[in-house]
Coordinates of C-alpha atoms and ligand atoms in Angstrom, one line a residue:
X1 CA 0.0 0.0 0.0
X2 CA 2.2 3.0 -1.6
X3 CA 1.8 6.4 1.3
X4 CA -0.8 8.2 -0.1
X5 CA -1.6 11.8 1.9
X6 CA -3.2 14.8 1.1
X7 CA -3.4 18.9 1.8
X8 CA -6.7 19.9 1.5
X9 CA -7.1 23.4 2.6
X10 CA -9.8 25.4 2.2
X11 CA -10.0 28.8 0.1
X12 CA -11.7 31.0 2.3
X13 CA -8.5 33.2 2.9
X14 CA -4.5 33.3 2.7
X15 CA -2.5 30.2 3.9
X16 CA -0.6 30.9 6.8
X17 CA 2.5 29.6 8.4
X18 CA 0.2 26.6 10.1
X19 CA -0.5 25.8 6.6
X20 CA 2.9 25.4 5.3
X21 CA 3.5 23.4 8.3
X22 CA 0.5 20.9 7.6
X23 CA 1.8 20.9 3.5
X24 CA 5.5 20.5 4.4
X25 CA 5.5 18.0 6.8
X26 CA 2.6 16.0 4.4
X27 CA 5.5 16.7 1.6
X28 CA 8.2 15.3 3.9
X29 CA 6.8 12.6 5.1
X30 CA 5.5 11.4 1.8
X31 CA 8.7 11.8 0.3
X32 CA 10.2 9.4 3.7
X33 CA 8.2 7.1 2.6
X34 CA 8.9 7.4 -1.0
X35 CA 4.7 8.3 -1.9
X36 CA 2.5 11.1 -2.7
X37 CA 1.0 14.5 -1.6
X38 CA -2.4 15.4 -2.8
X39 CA -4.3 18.4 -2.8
X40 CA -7.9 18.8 -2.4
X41 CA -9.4 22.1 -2.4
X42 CA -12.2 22.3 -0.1
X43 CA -14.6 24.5 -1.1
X44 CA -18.0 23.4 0.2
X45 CA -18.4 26.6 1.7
X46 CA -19.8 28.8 -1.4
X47 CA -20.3 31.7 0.9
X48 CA -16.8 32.2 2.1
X49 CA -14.8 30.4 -0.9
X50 CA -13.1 32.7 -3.4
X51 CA -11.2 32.3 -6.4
X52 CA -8.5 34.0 -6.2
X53 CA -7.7 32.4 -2.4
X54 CA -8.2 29.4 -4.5
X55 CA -5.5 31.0 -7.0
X56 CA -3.5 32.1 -3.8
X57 CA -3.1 28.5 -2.9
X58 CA -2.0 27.3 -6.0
X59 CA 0.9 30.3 -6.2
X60 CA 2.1 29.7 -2.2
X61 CA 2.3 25.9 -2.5
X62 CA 4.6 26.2 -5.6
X63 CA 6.5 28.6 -4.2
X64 CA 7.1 26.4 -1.0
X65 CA 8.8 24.0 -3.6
X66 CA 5.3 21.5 -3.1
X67 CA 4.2 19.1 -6.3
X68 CA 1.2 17.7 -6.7
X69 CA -0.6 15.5 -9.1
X70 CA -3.2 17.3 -11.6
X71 CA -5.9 17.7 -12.0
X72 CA -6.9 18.6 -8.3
X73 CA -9.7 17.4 -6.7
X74 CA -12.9 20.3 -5.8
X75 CA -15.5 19.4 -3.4
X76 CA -17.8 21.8 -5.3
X77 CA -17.5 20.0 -8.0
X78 CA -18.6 16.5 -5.7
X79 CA -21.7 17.6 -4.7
X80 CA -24.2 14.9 -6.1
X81 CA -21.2 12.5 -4.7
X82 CA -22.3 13.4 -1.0
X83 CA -25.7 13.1 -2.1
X84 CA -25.8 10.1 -2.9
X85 CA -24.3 9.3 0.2
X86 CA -27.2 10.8 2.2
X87 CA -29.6 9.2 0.4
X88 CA -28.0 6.0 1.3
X89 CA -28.3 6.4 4.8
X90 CA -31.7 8.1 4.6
X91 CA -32.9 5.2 2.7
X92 CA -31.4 3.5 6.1
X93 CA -33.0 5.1 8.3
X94 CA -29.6 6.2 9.8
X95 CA -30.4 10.0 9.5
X96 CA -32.8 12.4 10.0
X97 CA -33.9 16.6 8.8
X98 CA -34.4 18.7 11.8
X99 CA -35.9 21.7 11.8
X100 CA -33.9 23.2 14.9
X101 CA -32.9 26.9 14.7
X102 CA -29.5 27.3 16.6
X103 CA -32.0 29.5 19.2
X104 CA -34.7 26.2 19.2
X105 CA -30.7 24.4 20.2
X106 CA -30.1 26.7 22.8
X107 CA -33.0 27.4 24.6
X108 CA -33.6 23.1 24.8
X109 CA -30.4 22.8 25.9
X110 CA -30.4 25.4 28.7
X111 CA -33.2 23.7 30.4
X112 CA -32.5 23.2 33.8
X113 CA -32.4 19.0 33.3
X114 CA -29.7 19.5 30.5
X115 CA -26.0 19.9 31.5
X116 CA -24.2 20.9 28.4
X117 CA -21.7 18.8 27.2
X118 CA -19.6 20.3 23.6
X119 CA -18.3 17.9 21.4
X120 CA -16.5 18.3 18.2
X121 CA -19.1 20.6 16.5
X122 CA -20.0 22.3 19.6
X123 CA -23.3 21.5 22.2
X124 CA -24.1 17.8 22.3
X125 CA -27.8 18.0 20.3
X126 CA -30.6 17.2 22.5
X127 CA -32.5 15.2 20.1
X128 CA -35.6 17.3 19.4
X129 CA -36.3 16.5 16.3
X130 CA -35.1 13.0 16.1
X131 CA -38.1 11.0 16.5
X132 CA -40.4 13.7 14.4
X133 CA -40.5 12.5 10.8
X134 CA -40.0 15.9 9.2
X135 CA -40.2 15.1 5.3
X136 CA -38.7 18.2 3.7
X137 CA -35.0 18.5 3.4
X138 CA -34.9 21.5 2.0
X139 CA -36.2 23.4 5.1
X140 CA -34.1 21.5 7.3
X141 CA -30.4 19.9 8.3
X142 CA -29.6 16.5 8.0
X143 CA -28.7 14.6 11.0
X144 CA -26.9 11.1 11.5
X145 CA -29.0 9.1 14.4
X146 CA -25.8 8.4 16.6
X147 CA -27.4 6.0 18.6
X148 CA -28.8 4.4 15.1
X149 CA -25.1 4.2 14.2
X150 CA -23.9 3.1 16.8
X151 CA -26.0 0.0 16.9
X152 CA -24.2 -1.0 13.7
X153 CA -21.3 -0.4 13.9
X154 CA -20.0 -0.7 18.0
X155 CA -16.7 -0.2 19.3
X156 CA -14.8 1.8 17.1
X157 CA -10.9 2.1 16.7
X158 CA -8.4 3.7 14.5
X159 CA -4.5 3.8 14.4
X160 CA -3.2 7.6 15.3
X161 CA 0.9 8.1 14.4
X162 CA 1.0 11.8 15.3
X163 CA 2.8 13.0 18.4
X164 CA 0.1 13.7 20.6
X165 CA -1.7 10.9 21.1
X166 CA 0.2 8.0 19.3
X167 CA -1.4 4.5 19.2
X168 CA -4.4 3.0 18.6
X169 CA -7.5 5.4 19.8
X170 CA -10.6 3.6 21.2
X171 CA -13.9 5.0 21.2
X172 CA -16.8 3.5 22.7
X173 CA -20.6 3.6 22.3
X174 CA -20.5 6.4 25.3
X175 CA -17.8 8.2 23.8
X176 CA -20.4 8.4 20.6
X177 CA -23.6 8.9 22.5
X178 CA -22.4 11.7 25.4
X179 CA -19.4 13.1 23.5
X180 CA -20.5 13.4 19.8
X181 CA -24.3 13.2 19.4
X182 CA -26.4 13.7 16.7
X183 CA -23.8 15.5 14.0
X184 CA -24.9 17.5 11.2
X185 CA -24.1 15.9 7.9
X186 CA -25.5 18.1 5.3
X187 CA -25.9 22.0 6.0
X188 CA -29.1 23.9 4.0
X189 CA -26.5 26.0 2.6
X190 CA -23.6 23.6 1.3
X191 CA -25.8 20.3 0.6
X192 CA -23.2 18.3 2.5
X193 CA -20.6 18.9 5.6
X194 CA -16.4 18.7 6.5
X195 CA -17.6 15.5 8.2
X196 CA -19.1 13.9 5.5
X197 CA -17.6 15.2 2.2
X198 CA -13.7 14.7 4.0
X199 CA -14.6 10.8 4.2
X200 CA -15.6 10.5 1.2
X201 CA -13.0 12.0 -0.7
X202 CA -10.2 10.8 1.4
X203 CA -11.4 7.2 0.1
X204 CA -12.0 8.2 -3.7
X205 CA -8.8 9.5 -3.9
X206 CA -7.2 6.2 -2.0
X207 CA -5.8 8.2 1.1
X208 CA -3.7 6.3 2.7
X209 CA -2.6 8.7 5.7
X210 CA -4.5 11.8 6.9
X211 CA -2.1 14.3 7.7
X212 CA -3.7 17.6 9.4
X213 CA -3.8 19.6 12.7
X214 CA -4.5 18.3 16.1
X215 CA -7.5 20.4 15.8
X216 CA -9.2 18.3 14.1
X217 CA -8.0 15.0 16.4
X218 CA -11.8 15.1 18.1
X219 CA -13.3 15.1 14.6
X220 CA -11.9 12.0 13.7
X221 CA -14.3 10.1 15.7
X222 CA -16.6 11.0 13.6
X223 CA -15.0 10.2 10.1
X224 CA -14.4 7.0 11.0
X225 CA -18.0 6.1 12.0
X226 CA -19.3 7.0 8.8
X227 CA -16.5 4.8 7.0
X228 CA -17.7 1.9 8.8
X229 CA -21.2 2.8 7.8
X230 CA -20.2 3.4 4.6
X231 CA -18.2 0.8 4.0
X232 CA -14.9 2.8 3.4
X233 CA -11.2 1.5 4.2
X234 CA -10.0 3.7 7.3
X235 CA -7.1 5.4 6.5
X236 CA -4.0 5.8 9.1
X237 CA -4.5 9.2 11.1
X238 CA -2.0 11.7 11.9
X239 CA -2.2 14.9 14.0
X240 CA 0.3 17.3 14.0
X241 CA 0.8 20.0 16.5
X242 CA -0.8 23.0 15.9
X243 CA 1.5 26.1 15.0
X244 CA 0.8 29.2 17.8
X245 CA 2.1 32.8 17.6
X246 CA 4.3 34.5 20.2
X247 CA 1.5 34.9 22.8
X248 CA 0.5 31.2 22.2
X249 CA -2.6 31.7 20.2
X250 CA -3.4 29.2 17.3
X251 CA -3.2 31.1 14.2
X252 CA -6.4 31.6 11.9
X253 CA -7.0 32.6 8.5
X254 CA -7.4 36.0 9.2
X255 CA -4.0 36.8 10.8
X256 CA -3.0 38.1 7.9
X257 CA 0.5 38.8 9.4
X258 CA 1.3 35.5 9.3
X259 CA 0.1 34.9 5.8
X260 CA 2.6 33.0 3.5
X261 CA 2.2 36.3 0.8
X262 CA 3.1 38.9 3.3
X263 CA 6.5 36.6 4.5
X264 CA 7.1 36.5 0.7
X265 CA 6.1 39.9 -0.2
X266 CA 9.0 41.0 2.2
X267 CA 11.5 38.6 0.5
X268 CA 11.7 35.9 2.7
X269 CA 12.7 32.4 1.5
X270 CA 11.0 29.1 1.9
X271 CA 13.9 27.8 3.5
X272 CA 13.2 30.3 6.1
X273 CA 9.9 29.7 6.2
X274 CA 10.6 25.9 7.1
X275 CA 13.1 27.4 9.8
X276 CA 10.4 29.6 11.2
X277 CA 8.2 26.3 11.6
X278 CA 11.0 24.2 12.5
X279 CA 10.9 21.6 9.8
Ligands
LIG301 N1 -10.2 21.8 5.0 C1 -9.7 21.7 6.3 C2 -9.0 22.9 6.8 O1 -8.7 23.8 6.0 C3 -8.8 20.5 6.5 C4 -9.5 19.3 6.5 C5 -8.7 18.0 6.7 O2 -7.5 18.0 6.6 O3 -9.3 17.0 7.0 O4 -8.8 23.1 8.0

């Protein structure tokens, strides 16, 4: 099984020096192992994508000395991929349309008999509209029935190489049920989700190792419950540490001072870039 990882960032604003991190160390690693680096342009999200961040990827990635096979793989272009998908677990009776504002959320969950617990996507769902039967998925989000899923698929396990939590990662019925919930797995505005769009490209693409932040560590819970469902090969996970500015915040798309443009705009080189980052 040749190493086979990807980059998939999304173009919603400049890459940063976390980015080059997550692309470097995919390129180094692939290149350790003597396979390939793909990049996947995530671009679900219509309302914040942009083509010329899109463009911007493309010109920092090349100048960072990364290759990639073409053509590259858009998740706009996927969408009746991840619907097919839904339908298959509708037709399952594995998930469900809710009609739940986030304020319908909120004010169920801050009933006095509900503690909040925040999982991966935030407060744990209380279930309102699990049991209702609401018909019309336009006016609604599409939910995966956890405990539905759960009776499928049990225990579940994947193999984590990165350094923060190395081994094999357990997680139980419990974890699932009090820790996860009922996720979203198609939004009204993007037809689909990260959750559910991610596993399915990782496996149409053969993904061999996902390489991305420790960010997303929590999330991978997730992914790999809908590979079992799904019947899709679980790939090798790893989580890289996540890379902070002076004061120790994480940085985000919008600190543009740490944008890849403005170090090279200033003439810096990407051997100093992979200094900063310590690669
Ligand atoms: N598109 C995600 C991001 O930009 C990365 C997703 C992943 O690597 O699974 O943060």
């Amino acid at each position: 099984m040749a190493f086979l990882t990807r980059f998939a960032p999304s173009p919603t604003g400049p890459l940063h020096l976390g980015h080059a991190y997550s692309a470097l160390l995919a390129q180094d690693m692939a290149q350790a192992a003597g396979g390939t680096v793909l990049l996947r342009i995530e671009d679900i999200d219509q309302s914040r994508s942009r083509p010329k961040w899109e463009t911007q990827i493309y010109d920092d990635l090349q100048w960072l000395g990364l290759n990639w096979p073409r053509p590259v793989m858009r998740q706009s272009d996927r969408l009746p991929v991840y619907r097919t998908a839904l339908d298959r677990l509708l037709a399952r009776g594995l998930i469900y349309i809710c009609t739940c504002s986030r304020r319908d959320i909120d004010m169920a969950l801050s009933a006095p008999q509900e503690g909040v617990t925040v999982g991966p996507d935030g407060p744990i769902y209380p279930g309102t509209c699990r049991a209702a039967q609401h018909r019309d998925g336009k006016n609604g989000v599409f939910r995966l029935n956890m405990a539905a899923a759960m009776d499928l698929v049990a225990d579940v396990n994947f193999i984590e190489t990165g350094p923060c939590h190395t081994g094999t990662i357990i997680r139980t019925r419990a974890d699932y049920l009090d820790g996860i919930g009922d996720i979203v797995l198609a939004r009204r505005d993007m037809g689909t989700s990260y959750h559910l769009s991610v596993v399915l490209d990782d496996a149409a693409q053969g993904v061999t190792h996902v390489l991305r932040g420790e960010d997303l560590f929590e999330a991978t819970a997730i992914h790999v419950v809908l590979q079992r469902l799904l019947n899709l090969a679980t790939p090798i996970y790893h989580h890289h540490p996540l890379i902070r500015d002076a004061a120790g915040k994480r940085l985000a798309k919008r600190d543009d001072a740490r944008a890849i443009a403005k170090y090279r705009a200033e003439g810096t080189t990407p051997a100093n870039i992979r200094r900063m980052i310590g690669l």
